Coordinates of C-alpha atoms in Angstrom, one line a residue:
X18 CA -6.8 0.4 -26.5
X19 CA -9.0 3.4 -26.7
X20 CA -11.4 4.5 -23.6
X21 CA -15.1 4.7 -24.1
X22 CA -16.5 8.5 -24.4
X23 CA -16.4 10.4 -21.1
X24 CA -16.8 13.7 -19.8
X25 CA -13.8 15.7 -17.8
X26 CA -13.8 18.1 -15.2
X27 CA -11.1 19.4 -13.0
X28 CA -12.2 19.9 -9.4
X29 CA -10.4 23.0 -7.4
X30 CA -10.5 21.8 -4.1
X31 CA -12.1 18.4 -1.9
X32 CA -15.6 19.7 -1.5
X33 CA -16.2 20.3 -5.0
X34 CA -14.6 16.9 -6.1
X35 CA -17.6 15.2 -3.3
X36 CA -20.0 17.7 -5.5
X37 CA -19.1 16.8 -9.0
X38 CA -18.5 12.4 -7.8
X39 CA -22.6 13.3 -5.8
X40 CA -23.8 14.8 -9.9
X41 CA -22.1 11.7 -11.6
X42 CA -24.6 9.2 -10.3
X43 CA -22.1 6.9 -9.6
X44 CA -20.4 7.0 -13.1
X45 CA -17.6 9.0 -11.6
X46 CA -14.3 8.1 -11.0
X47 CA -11.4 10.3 -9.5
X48 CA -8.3 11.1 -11.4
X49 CA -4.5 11.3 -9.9
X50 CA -2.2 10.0 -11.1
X51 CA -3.9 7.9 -13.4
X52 CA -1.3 4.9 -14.0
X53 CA -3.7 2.5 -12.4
X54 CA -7.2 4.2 -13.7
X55 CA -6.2 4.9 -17.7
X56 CA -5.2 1.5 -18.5
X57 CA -8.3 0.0 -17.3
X58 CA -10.1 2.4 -19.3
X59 CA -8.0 1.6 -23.2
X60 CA -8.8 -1.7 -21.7
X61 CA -12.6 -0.7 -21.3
X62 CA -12.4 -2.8 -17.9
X63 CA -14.1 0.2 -16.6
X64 CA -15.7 3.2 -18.1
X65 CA -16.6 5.6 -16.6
X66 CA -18.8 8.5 -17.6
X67 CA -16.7 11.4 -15.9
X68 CA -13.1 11.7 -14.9
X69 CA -12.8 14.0 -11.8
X70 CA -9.2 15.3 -11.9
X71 CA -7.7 16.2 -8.4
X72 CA -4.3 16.4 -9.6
X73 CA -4.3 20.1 -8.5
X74 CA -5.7 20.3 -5.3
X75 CA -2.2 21.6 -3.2
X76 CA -3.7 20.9 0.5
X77 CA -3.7 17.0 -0.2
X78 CA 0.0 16.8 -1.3
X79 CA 3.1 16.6 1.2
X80 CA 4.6 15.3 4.6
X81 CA 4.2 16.1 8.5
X82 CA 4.5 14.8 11.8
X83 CA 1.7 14.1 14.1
X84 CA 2.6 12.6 17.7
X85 CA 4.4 8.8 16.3
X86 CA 2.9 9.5 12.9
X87 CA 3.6 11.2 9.8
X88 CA 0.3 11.6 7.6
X89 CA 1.3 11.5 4.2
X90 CA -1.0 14.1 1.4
X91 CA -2.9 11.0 -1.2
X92 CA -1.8 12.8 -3.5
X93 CA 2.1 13.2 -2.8
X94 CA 3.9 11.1 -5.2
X95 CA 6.2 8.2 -4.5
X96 CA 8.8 9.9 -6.0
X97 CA 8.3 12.8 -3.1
X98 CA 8.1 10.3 -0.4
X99 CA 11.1 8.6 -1.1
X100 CA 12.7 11.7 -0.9
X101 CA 11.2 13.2 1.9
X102 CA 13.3 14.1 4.7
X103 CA 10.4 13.3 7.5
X104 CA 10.0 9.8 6.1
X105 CA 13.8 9.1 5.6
X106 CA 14.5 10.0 9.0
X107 CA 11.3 8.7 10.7
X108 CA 10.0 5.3 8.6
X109 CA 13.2 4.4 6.0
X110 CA 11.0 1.2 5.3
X111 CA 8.6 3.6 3.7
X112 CA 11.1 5.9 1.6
X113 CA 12.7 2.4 0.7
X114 CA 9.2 1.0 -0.5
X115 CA 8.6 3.9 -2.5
X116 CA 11.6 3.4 -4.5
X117 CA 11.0 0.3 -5.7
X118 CA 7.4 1.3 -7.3
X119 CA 7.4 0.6 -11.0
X120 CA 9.9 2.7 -13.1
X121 CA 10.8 6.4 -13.0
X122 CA 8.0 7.9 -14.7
X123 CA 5.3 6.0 -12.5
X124 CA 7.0 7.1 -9.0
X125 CA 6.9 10.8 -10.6
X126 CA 3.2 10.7 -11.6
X127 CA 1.8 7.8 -9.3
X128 CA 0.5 9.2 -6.1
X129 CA 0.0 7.5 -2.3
X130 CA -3.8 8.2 -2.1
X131 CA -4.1 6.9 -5.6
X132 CA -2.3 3.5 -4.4
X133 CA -3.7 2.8 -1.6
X134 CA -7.6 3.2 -2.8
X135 CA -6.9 1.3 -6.0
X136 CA -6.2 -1.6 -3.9
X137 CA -4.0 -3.7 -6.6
X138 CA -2.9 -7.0 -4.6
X139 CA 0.7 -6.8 -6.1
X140 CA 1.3 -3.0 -5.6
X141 CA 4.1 -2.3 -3.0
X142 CA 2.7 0.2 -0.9
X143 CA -0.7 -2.1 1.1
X144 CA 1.6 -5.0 2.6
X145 CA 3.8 -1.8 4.0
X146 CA 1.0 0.4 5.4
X147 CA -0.3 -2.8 7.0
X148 CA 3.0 -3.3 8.7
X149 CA 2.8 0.5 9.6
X150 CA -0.7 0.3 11.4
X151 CA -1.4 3.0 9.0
X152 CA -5.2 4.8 8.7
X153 CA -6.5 6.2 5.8
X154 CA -8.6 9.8 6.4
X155 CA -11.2 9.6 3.7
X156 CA -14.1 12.6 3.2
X157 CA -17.3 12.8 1.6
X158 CA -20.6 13.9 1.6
X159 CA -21.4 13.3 5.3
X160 CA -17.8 15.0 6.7
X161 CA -14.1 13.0 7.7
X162 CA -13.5 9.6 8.5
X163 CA -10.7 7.7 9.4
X164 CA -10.3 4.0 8.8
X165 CA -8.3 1.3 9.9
X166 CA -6.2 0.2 7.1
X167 CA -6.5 -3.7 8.1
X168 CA -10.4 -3.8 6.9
X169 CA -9.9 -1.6 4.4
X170 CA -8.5 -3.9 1.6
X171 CA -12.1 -6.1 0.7
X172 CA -10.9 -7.8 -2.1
X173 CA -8.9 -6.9 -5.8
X174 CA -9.4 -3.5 -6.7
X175 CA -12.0 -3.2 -3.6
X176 CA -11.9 -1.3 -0.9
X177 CA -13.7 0.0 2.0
X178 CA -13.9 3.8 -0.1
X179 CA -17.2 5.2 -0.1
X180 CA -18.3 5.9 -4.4
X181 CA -18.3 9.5 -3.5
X182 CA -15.7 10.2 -1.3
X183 CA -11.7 10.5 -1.8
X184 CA -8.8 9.8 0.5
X185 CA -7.4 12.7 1.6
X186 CA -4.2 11.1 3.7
X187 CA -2.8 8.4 4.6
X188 CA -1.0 8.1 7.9
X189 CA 1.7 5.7 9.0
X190 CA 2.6 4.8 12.5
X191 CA 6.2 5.4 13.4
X192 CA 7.7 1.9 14.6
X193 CA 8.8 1.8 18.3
X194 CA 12.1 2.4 19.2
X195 CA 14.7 0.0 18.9
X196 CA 12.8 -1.9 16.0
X197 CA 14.1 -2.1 12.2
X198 CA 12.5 -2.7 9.3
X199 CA 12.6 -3.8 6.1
X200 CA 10.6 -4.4 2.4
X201 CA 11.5 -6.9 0.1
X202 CA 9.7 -8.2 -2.9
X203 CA 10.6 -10.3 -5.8
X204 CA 9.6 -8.7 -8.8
X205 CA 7.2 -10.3 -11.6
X206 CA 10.2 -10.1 -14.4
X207 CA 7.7 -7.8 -17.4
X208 CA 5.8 -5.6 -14.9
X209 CA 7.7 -5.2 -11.9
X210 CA 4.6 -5.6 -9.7
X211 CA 5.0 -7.8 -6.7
X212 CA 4.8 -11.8 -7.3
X213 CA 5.4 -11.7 -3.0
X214 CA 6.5 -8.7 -1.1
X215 CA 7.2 -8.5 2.5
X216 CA 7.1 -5.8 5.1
X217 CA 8.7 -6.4 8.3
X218 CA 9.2 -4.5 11.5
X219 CA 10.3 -6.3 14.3
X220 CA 12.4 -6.0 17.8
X221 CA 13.9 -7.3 20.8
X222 CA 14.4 -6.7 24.5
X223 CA 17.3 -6.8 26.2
X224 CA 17.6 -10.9 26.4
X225 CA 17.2 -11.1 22.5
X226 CA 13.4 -11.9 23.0
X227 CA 11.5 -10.8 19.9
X228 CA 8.6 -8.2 21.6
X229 CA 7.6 -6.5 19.0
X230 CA 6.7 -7.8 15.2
X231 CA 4.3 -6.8 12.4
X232 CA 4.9 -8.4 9.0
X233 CA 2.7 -7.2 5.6
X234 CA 2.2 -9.6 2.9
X235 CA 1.5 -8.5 -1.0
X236 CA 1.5 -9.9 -4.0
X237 CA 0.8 -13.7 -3.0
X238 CA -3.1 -12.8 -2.1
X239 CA -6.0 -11.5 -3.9
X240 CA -5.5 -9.0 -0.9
X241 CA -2.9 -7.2 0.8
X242 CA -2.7 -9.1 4.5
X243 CA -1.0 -8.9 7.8
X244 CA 0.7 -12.3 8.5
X245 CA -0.3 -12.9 11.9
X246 CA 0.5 -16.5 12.5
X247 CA 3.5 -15.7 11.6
X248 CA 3.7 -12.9 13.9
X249 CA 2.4 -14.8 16.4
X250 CA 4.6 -17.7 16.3
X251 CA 7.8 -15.1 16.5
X252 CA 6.8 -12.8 19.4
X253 CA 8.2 -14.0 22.6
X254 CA 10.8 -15.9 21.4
X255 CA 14.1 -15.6 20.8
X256 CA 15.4 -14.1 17.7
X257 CA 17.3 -17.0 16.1
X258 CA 17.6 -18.4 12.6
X259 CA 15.5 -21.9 13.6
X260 CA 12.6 -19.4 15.6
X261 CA 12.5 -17.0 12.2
X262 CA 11.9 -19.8 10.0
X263 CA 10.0 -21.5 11.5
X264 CA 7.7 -18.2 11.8
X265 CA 8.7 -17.6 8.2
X266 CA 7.2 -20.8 7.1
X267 CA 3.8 -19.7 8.2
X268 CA 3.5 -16.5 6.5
X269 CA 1.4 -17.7 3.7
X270 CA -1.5 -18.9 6.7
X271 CA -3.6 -15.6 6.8
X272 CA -4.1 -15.0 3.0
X273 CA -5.9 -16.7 0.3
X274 CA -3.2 -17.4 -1.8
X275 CA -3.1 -16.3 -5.4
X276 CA -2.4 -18.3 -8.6
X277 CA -1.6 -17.3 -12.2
X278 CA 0.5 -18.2 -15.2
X279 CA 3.0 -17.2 -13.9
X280 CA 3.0 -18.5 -10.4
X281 CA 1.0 -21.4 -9.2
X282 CA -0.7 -21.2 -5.6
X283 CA 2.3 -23.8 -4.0
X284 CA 5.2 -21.4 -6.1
X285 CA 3.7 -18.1 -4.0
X286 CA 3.3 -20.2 -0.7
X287 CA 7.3 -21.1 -0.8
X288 CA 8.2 -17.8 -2.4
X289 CA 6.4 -16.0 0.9
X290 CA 8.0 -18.0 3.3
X291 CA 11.5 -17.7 1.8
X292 CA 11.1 -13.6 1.3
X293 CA 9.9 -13.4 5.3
X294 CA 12.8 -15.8 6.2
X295 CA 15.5 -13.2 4.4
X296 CA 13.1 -9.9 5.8
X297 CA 13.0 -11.0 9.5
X298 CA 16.7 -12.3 9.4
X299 CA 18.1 -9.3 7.9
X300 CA 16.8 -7.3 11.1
X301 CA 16.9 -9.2 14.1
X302 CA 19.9 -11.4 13.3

């Protein structure tokens, strides 16, 4: 439970954290929050040679509004954007998503950027920015770059994040009007990290015809994943309890499923379609 040796800096704004991650050689690894990175290193699962902390760089921390988006700082903490007045009123689903991230003291140290590029299948926060259309503004040695987040989940712990370069923001697209959303997960009972969690945001015209649906999956997968069978099978119908299930029941189709001690492959496959079931009924019915 104790890290392998390794040098620490503290890096005073974004260019200088590129700098010091370019120096490394790629034995660099950025530091956050650090809920996600430390216990990989007392585990010696990863060890790296320097720990660039950007816990104090102010311009990548808080909230604003940007046309139908708000771009969220990587590192404001889930504890801010719960709170957040901009997200509460814009994208409760977000707020709401926030709160149920691991225990008080993570939401008050664990940070969005940090999240998102760690790329844990179970975290809360992938399925929901996949629902959200969100894009991920990363910068490095060759300038800004924004990236879709549906591509940029490759695998567990994997991700589309260049060895030198950080995320700066994440944004999230502000559902249409008239839609409703919703996140629920069932909990693994010790960690409280997502055995299935489900994102939904969905609407309906004027006839009760479901036009508009987007439904993130984690937990279930090695990766975070939009269900789009699922989606697929809903959109155009009508919103009723046989249509949702019968959408529901292919939520597990886009993902390769997960299995572990503590729930088999078949276990996670029911458990996703019961979860969408509950998350598209609670907001179209």
């Amino acid at each position: 439970m104790i890290p392998s040796a390794f040098e620490y800096v503290r890096a005073a704004s974004v260019e200088e954290a590129i700098r010091l991650l370019q120096e490394s050689n790629g034995e660099g690894k950025l530091l956050a929050g650090g809920h996600s990175l430390v216990p990989l290193m007392k585990f010696r699962l990863t060890t790296p040679g320097k720990l660039v902390d950007i816990s104090r760089i102010s311009e990548l921390r808080g909230v604003r509004k940007e046309g139908n988006r708000l771009v969220v700082g990587a590192l404001t903490t889930h504890s801010q954007l719960a709170s957040d007045p901009l997200v509460r009123e814009h994208i409760p689903v977000l707020a709401d998503a926030a709160r149920q991230i691991g225990d008080l003291q993570v939401r008050n140290r664990g940070t969005v950027g940090g999240n998102i590029a760690h790329a844990d299948p179970a975290a809360d926060l992938p399925g929901v920015a996949l629902a959200l259309d969100a894009l991920v503004e990363l910068h490095g040695e060759d300038g800004q770059e924004v990236v879709e987040i549906d591509g940029f989940f490759l695998g567990p712990l994997i991700t589309a994040l260049p060895e030198t370069s950080l995320v700066t923001s994440v944004s999230f697209a502000v559902p249409p009007e008239g839609t409703k959303s919703v996140y629920l997960k069932y909990p693994h009972p010790a960690s409280g990290y997502a055995v299935v969690g489900v994102c939904a945001v969905a609407g309906t015209d004027p006839d009760g015809v479901v036009n508009y649906v987007r439904i993130g999956m984690n937990g279930v997968a090695d990766v975070a994943y939009r269900a789009t069978a699922a989606e697929q099978a809903l959109l155009g119908q009508r919103a009723t309890a046989e249509n949702i299930r019968e959408a529901a029941a292919l939520a597990a189709e886009d993902g390769e499923i997960g299995s572990d001690l503590f729930a088999s492959e078949e276990y996670r496959r029911h458990l996703s379609a019961v979860y969408t079931e509950r998350a598209l009924s609670q907001i179209l019915l």
